[in-house]
Structures are given as C-alpha cells and as structure tokens.
Coordinates of C-alpha atoms and ligand atoms in Angstrom, one line a residue:
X234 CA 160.7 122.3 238.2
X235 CA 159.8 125.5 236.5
X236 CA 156.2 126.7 235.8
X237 CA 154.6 129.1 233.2
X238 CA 152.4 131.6 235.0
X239 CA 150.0 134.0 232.9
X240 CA 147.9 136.4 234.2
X241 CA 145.0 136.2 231.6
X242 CA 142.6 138.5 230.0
X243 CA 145.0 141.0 228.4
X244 CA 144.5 141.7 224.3
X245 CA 147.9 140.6 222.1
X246 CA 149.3 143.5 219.7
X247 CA 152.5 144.1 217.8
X248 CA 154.8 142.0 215.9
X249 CA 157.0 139.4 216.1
X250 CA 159.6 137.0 213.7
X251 CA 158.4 133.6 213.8
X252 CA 160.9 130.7 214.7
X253 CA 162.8 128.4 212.0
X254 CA 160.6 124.9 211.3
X255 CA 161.4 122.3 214.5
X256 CA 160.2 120.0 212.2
X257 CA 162.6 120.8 209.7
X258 CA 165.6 121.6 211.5
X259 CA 166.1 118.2 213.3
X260 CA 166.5 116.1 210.4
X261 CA 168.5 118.5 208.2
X262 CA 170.9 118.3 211.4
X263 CA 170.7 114.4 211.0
X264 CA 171.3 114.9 207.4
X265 CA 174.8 116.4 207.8
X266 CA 176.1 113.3 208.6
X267 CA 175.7 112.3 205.3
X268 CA 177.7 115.7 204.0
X269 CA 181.3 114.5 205.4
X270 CA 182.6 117.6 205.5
X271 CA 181.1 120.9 207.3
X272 CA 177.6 122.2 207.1
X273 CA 176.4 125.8 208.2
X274 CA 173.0 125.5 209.5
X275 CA 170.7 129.2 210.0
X276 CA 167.8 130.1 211.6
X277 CA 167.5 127.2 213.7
X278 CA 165.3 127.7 216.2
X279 CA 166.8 127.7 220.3
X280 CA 165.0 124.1 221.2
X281 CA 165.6 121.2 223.6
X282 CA 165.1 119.0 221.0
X283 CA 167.7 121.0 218.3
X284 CA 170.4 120.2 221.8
X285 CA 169.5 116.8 222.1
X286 CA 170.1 116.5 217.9
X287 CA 173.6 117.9 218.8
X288 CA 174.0 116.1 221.4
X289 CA 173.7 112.9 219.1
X290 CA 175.7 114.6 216.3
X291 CA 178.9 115.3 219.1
X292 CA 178.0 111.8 220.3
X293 CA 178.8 110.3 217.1
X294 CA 182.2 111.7 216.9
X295 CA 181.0 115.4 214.7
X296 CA 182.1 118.5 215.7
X297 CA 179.5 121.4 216.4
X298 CA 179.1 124.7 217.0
X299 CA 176.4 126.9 217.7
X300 CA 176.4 130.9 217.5
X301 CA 173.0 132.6 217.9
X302 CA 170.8 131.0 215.4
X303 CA 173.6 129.3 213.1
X304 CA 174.9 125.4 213.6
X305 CA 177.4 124.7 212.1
X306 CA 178.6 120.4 211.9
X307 CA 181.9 119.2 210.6
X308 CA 181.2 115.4 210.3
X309 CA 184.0 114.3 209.0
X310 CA 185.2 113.4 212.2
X311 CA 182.4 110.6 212.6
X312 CA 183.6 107.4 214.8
X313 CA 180.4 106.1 216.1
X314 CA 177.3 104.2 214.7
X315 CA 175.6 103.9 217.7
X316 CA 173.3 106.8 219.7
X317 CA 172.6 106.0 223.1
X318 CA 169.4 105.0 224.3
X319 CA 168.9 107.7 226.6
X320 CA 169.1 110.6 223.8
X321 CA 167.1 108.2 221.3
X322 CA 163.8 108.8 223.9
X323 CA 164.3 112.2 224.6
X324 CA 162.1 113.1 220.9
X325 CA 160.8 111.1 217.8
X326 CA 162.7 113.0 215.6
X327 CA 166.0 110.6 216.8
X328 CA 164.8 107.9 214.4
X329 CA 165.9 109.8 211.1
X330 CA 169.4 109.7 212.1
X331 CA 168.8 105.8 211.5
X332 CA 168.9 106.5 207.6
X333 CA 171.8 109.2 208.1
X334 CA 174.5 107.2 209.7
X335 CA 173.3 104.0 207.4
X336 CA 173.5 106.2 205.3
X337 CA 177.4 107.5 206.1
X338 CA 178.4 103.9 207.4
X339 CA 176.0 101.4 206.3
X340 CA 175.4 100.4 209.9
X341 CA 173.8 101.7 212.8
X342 CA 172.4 100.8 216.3
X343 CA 169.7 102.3 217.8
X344 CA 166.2 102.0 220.5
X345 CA 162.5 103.3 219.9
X346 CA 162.5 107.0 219.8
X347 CA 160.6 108.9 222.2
X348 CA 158.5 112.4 221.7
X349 CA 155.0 113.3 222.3
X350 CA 153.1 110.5 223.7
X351 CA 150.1 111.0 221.2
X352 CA 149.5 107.2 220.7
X353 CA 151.4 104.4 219.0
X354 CA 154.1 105.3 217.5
X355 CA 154.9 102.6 215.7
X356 CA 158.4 102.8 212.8
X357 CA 157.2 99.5 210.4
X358 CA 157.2 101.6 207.8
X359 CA 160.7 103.1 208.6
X360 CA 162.4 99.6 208.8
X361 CA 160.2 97.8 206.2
X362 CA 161.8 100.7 203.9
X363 CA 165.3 100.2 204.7
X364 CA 165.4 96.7 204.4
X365 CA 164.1 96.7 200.7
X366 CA 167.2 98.6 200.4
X367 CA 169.6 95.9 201.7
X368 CA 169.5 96.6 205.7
X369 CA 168.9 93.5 207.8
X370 CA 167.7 94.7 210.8
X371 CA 167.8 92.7 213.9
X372 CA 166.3 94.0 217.9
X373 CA 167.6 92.3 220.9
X374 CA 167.1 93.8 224.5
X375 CA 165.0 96.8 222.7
X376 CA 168.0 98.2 220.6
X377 CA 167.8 97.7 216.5
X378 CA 170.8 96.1 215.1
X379 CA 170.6 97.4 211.5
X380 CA 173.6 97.0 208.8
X381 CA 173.9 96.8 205.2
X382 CA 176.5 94.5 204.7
X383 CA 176.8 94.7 201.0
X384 CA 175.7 98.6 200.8
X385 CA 172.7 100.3 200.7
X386 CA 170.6 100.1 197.0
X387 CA 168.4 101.8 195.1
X388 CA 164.8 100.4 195.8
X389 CA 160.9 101.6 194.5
X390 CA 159.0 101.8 197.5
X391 CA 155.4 102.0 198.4
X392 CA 154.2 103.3 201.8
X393 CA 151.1 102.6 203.4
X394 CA 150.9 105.5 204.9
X395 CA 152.3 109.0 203.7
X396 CA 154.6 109.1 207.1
X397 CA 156.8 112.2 207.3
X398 CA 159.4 110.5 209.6
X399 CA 159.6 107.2 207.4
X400 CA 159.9 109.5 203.8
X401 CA 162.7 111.4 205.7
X402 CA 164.8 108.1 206.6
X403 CA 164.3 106.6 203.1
X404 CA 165.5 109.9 202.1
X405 CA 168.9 110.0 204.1
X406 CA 169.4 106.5 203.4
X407 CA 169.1 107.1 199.4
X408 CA 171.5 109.8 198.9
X409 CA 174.3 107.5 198.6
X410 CA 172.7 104.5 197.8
X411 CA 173.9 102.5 194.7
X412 CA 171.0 103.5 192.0
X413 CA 167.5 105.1 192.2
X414 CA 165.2 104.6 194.6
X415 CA 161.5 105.7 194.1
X416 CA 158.9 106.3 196.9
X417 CA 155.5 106.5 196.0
X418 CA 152.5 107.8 198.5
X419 CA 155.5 110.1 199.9
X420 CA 154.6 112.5 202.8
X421 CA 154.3 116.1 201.0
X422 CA 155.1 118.6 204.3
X423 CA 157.2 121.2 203.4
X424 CA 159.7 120.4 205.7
X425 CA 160.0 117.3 203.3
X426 CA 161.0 119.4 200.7
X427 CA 163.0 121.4 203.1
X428 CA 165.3 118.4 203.8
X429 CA 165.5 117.5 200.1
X430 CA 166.3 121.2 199.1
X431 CA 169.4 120.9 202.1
X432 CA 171.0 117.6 200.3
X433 CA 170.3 118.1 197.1
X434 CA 172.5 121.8 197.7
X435 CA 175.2 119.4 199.5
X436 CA 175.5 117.3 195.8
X437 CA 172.0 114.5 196.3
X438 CA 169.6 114.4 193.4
X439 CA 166.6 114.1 194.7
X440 CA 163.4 115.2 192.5
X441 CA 159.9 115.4 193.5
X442 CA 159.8 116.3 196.8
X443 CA 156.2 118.0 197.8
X444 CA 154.8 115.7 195.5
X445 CA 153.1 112.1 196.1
X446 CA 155.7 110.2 194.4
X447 CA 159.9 111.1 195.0
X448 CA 163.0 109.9 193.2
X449 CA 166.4 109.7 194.3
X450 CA 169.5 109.2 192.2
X451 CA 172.2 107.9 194.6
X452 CA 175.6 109.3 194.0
X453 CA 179.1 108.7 195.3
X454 CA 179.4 111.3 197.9
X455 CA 178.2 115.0 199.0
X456 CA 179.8 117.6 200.3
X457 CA 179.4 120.6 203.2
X458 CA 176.8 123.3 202.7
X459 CA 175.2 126.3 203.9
X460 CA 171.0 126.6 204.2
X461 CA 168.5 128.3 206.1
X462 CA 165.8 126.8 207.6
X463 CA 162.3 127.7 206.8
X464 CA 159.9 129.0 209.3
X465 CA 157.6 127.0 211.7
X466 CA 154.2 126.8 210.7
X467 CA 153.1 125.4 212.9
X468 CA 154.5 127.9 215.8
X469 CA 152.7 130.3 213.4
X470 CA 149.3 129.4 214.1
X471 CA 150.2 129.1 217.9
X472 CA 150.9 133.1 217.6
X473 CA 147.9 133.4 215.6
X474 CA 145.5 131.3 217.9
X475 CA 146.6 133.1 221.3
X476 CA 145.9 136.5 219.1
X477 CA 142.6 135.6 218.0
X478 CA 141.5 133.9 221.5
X479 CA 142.7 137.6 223.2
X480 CA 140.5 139.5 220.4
X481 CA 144.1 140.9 219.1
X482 CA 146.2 142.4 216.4
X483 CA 149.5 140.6 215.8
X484 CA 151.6 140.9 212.8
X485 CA 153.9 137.9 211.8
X486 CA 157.2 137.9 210.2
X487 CA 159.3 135.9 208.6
X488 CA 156.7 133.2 207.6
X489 CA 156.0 131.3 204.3
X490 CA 152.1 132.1 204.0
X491 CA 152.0 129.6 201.0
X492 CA 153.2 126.4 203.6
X493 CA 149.9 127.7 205.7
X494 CA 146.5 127.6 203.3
X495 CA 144.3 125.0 205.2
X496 CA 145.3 127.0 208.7
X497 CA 144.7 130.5 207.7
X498 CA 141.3 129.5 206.1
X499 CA 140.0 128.2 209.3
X500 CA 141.3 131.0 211.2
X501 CA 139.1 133.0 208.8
X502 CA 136.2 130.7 209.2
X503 CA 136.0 131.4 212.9
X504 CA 135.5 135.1 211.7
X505 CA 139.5 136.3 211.9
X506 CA 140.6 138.9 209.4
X507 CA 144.2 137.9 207.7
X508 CA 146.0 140.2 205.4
X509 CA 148.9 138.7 203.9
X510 CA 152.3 140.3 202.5
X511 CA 155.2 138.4 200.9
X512 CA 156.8 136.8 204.0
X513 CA 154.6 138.8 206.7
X514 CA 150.8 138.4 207.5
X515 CA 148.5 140.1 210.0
X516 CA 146.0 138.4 211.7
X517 CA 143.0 141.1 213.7
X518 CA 140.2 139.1 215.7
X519 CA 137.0 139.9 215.4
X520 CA 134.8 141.0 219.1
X521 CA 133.8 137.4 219.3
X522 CA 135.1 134.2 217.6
X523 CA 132.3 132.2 215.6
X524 CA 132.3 128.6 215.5
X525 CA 133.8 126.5 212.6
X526 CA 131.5 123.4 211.7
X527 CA 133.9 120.6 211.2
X528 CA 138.0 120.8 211.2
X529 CA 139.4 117.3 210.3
X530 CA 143.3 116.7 210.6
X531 CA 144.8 115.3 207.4
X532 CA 148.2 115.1 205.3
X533 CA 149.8 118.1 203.9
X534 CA 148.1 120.0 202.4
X535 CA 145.6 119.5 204.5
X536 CA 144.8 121.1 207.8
X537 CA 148.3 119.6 210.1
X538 CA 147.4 117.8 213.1
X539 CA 150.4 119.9 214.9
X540 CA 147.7 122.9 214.7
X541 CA 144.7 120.9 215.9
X542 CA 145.3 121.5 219.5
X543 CA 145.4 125.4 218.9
X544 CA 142.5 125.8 216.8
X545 CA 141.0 123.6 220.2
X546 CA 141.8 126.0 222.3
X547 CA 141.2 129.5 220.8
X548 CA 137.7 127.6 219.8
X549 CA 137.0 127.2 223.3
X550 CA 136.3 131.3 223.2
X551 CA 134.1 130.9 220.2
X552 CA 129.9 131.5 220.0
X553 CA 128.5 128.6 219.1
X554 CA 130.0 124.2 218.8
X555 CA 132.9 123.3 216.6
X556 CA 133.9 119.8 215.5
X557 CA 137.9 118.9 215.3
X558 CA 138.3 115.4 214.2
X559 CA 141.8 114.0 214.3
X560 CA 142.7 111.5 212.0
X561 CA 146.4 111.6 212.1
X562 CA 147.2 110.1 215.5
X563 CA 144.9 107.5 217.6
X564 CA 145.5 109.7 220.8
X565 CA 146.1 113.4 220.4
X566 CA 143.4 114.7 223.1
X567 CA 145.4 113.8 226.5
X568 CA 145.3 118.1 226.9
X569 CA 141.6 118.2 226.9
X570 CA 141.3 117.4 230.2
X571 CA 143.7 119.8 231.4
X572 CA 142.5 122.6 229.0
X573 CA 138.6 121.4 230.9
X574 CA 140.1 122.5 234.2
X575 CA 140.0 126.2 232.6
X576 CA 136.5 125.8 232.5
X577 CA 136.3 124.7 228.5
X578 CA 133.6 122.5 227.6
X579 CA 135.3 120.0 225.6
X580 CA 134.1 116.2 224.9
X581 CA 136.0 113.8 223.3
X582 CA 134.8 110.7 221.7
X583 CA 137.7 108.6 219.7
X584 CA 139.0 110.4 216.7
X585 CA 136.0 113.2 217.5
X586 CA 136.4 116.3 220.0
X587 CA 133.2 118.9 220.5
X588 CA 133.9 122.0 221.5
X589 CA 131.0 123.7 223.0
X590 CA 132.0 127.8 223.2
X591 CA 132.0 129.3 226.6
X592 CA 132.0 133.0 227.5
X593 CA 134.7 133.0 229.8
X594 CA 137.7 130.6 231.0
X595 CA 139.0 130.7 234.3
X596 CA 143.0 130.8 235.2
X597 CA 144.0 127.5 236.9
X598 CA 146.5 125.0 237.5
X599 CA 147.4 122.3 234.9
X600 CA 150.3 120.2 233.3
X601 CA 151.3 120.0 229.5
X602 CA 150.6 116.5 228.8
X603 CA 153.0 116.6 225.4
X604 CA 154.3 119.7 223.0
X605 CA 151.4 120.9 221.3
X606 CA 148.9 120.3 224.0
X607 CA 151.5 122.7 226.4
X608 CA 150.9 125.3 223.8
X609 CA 147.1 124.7 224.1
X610 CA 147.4 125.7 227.4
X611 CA 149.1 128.3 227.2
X612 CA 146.9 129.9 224.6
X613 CA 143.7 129.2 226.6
X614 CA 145.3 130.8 229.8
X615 CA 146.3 134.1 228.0
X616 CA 142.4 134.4 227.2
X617 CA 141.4 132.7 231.0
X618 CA 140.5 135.4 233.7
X619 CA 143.1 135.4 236.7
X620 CA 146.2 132.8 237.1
X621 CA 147.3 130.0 235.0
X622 CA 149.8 127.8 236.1
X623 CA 151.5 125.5 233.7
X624 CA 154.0 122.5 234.8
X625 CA 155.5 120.1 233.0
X626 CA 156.9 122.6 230.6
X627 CA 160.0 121.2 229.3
X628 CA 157.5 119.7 226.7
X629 CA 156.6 122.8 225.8
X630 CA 160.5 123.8 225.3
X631 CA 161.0 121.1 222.8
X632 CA 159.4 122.9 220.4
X633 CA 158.9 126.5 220.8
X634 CA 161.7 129.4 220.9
X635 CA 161.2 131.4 223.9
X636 CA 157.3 131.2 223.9
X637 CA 157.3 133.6 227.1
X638 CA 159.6 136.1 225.7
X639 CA 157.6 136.0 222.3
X640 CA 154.1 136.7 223.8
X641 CA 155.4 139.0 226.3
X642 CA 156.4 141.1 223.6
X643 CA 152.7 140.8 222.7
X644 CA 151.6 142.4 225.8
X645 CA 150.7 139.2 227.4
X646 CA 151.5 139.0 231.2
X647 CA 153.3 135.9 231.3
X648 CA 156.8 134.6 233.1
X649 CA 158.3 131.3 234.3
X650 CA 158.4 130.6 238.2
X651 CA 161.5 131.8 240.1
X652 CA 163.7 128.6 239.5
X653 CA 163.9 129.1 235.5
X654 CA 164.7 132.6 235.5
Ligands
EPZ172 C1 156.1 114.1 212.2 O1 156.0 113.0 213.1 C2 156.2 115.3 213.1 N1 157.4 115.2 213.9 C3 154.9 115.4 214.0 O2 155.0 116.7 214.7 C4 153.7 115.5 213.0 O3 152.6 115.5 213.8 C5 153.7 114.3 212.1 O4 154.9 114.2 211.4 C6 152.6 114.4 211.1 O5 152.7 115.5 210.4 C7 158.6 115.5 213.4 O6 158.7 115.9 212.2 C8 159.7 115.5 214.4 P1 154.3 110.3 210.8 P2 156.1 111.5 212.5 O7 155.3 109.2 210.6 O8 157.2 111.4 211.5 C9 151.8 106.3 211.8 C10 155.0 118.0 216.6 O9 154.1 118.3 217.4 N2 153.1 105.6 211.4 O10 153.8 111.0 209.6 O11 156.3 110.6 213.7 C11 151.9 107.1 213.1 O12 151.7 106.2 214.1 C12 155.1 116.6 216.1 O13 155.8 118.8 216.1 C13 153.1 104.2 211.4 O14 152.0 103.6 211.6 O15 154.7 111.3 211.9 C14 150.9 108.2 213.0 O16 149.7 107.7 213.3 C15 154.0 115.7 216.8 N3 154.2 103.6 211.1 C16 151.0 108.5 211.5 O17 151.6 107.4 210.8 C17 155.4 104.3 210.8 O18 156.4 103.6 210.6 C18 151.7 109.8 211.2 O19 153.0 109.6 211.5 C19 155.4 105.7 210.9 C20 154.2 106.3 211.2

C-alpha cells in the first residue's frame, strides 16, 4: 500500500486553486437522479469518494462521464433502486442517495453508510424524516427496506439536531413530493445551499436554504442542468494550516472567503496575517504561532469541525496552550495519538483536547486514522524535522485533490512511496 513521505522543515510559498466542495459535490451527484434527464457537473474535485458516487450512479442504471473536472449524468436510463452494500460503506455521504432514488422511484434499498470512523454515526434523524413523509422503512439482515407505497408527501419537520446529511435527504426526497414540506432547525453549511441552488436550477422550489428553517414546494418533475460546484472550505484551511505551521506565504484561489469567517478569524488569532480579495486570499505566518485560548466546534456558521483537526496540528507549533473542544462528533481525536508520535504534546479528555506548544516536531512514522486526521498528519510532518511517513492514505484520498501535487507546488518536499507513482 502506498505511503506519503515528507521531508519536513521547508517554508510553503506561492499559489494555488483550491479544490471544488467534497462535501458538496457528492450529494449534488445523488441529486441528479432526481433530474431524469442529463446533468453537467463542474469543478468537481478528482476524489475516491466522487468515484464511488459514480460508481453508485452507473450502478443504478445512469450513464456517466467524466472529462477533467466536469461529470456529466444522464439518469434517465435509471433501472435499479438498490446500491450495493459494499459501495454503501465505502463513505457517509452514500446515505443521501436514500432520499434521491425515493425520491425518483419512491423505493429504495440500502445498508449503514460507512466514512470516517469519528464516533456513532447514527441516521434516526434521516429515517424518522422520511417516514413522516410516507416511507415505511423496514431493516432485515442490516439492509433498509424503505418504499413509499402511496408517494412521497409534503411534511413539516423538526430536527433534533441541525444534521447536514439528514437536511440533505429530506431535501432530495421533497423535490417531488406531493405538497410543501418545511424543516425547521435545518443544517445551514453552504454546501446546503449548494445542493438547493443545483435543484432548484434543475426546476425544485426550494426557499430558505442557509437559514434555520427551509421550505420546499414539491413539483411534478425537474429537468437536466449545468452547475459548478463551489470550493472546499474546508481543504482551504488545510492549505492554510500547513502554510502557517511552515511560517509561509501562500495565496489561495478560487475560494468563497464569505463560506470561511469563524476559520480565518482563528487563523488570525494564532497571530496569522490574512488579506482577502474577491475570490483569492493570502495567508503570511508570523515567526512564531501564538496560542488561541479556546476553539469550540459548532454548526455553520460556527467554527466546522472538518477544520478542527488542522487548527490541532499547525497549533502544535504554537508558543504557549490552546484549547479545541469538539462538540460535533463524540470521537473525532483517534489522530492525536498519531500526530503525539511527531513529538506533539497533545491530551485529550472527552469532548476537550490541550495542546501544549512545542518548539520542534520530529519526522516519524504514523497511519491516517480517518480523512481529516490524514491531513493533520500531513500538515504536522511538513513542519516536523526529518522523515514523515504516512500509511493508510486512501483516507486521505477521499477527500483531498492531489494533496502531494498541491503542496509540492508550495515548495514542500513531499511524494508518495514507489507503488502509487
Ligand atoms: C457531514 O456529515 C459531513 N460529511 C462531515 O464531513 C461533517 O463533519 C458533518 O456534516 C458536520 O458538518 C459530508 O457532508 C459527506 P451530521 P454528516 O449529520 O451529514 C449526529 C468530512 O471530514 N447525527 O451533521 O454525517 C451525528 O452522529 C466529513 O468531510 C445523529 O445523531 O453530519 C453527529 O454527531 C466528516 N443522527 C452530528 O449529528 C442522524 O440521523 C453531526 O452529524 C444524523 C446525525
């Protein structure tokens, strides 16, 4: 199995365009199967993930194409309902085509997704969802037997928790539904509104999106599209964090600086100068990082949890203890003890990780325990001094475009082992 090997201690500079939204790209891909007719895709980022999403979508009976950053899905062939098991674990993002293809058929069969392992992942608030809009769901030998035998229907819904995943489903499932459906303590990410800005182009009318409380009137049918997906904020402040742990200069393009307020304010915090320009921002590091108090994970707007594992690592360079408290998922620290064997001083407690600033890491072997924690690793070994070896990196390929390409062309002295080149 391949490795990422970085030779640390060398200073990022230059620019670089950052990646279309993962986030964002998988379920508009699910979406298109509830746009029978064909759907050009851009920017879409070159992912494991985005091939497992068309590996579903060819699965199903669609037709796909990919050239260079463009997908492009003609659904109307669709002849399937149900997406095998072995592509439903290989990410989380699998469970919104639940609500596409009930959405397209009124039935569909499916297992618990898979993705990062950063706790339980539980999908109540997915089902609970679809089933106040007519689906009776039924699970026997760990598949989900869900159909809506009289059609899917309008329904208000209130969700315990603003989940991005379950506001995405009761999207896909509402487009078509038979009246208005109305779900209050929606999730607010941009990618949301993303998703809604995608159907509602393709004929949906869905209002609110980016806002606590969404409406969607269901109409007959929609039709093929073109859209571009927005850009990765989160793969943003990965760039960002490995230029300020390496005391650099990078200039980003090709971002949406408004989608990244509670980031770039603790990247200023820890002492980082950030000039922004329309779609393009420039981050300089200062000599040393200083320490930021408290960063707590939250919702959208809020600081994203995605980015919590970043601001760890470029942290672990900074004078002085920082607090991150993640309050998102129950166990999102499974990195720590990797990034600890670069000589961070890390302690974890629960929701609570102290990160005590060191002078100097040092180059070492470790494993990416899940996607963002890869990228932690990756960040803390372009600052370590000597070798950093990284297995298990196919996480880290689920959700970044060419990360060795990207910060080699930042100077940093980083290359897979022999096998992946
Ligand atoms: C999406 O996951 C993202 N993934 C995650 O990004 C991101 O961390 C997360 O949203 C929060 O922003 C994709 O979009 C593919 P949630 P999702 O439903 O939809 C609980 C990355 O690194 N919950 O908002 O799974 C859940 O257990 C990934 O790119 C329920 O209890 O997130 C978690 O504690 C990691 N029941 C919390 O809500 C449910 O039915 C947030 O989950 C659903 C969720």
């Amino acid at each position: 199995m391949s490795e990422i090997i970085i030779n640390g201690g060398r200073v990022l500079s230059g620019e670089i365009d950052v990646q279309g939204a993962k986030n964002s790209v998988l379920p508009v891909l699910a979406a298109t199967i509830v746009c029978p007719q064909t759907c050009t895709v851009h920017n879409c980022p070159d992912l494991s993930d985005v091939e497992t999403s068309v590996k579903i979508l060819t699965g199903l009976g669609c037709r796909c194409k990919r050239e260079g950053n463009t997908v492009t899905v003609d659904s109307g062939g669709l002849s399937d309902y149900k997406i095998p098991e072995s592509l439903m674990r290989e990410m989380r993002s699998s469970v919104v085509f639940l609500g596409a293809v009930i959405g397209r058929v009124g039935k569909a069969v499916i297992s618990s997704p898979g993705g990062c392992e950063l706790g339980p992942r539980p999908i109540d608030l997915h089902l609970s969802a679809l089933c106040k809009m007519g689906v009776t769901i039924t699970e026997e030998h760990g598949f989900l037997y869900c159909e809506a035998e009289n059609g899917l229907r309008g329904a208000e819904i209130n969700l315990s928790f603003p989940s991005v995943g379950a506001t995405e489903n009761i999207i896909l499932a509402a487009v078509t539904a038979k009246g208005l459906t109305v779900i209050h303590n929606a999730a607010k990410e941009p990618e949301i509104s993303d998703l809604a800005d995608f159907l509602n182009s393709a004929g949906a009318r869905i209002y609110g999106c980016g806002s606590d409380t969404v409406y969607i009137n269901g109409v007959e049918r929609l039709h093929g599209t073109e859209h571009s997906i927005i850009p990765d904020r989160i793969a943003a402040a990965t760039y960002m964090a490995c230029a300020a742990v390496t005391g650099g200069k990078v200039k980003l393009n090709s971002i949406m600086p408004s989608h990244m307020m509670s980031q770039l304010s603790v990247f200023r915090e820890s002492g980082c100068n950030i000039e922004i320009s329309g779609k393009s921002l420039v981050i300089t590091a200062p000599k040393v990082l200083s320490r930021v108090p408290t960063v707590r994970s939250t919702v959208y707007p809020g600081f994203p949890t995605d980015a919590g594992p970043l601001m760890i690592a470029m942290l672990c360079k900074a004078v002085g203890t920082s607090v991150f408290v993640e309050n998102i998922f129950e166990n999102r620290f499974r990195y720590v003890d990797e990034l600890k064997r670069l000589g961070a001083k890390i302690k974890t407690e629960g929701k609570i990780a102290v990160i005590e600033g060191c002078e100097r890491l040092s180059g070492a072997g470790c494993k990416a325990t899940d996607l963002r924690g890869g990228a932690a690793l990756v960040c803390a070994g372009l600052a370590a001094s000597g070798n950093t070896r990284i297995g298990e990196i196919h996480h880290i390929e689920r959700g970044y475009d060419d990360i060795v390409g990207t910060l080699a062309e930042l100077g940093a002295d980083i290359k897979y082992t022999a096998e992946k080149e």
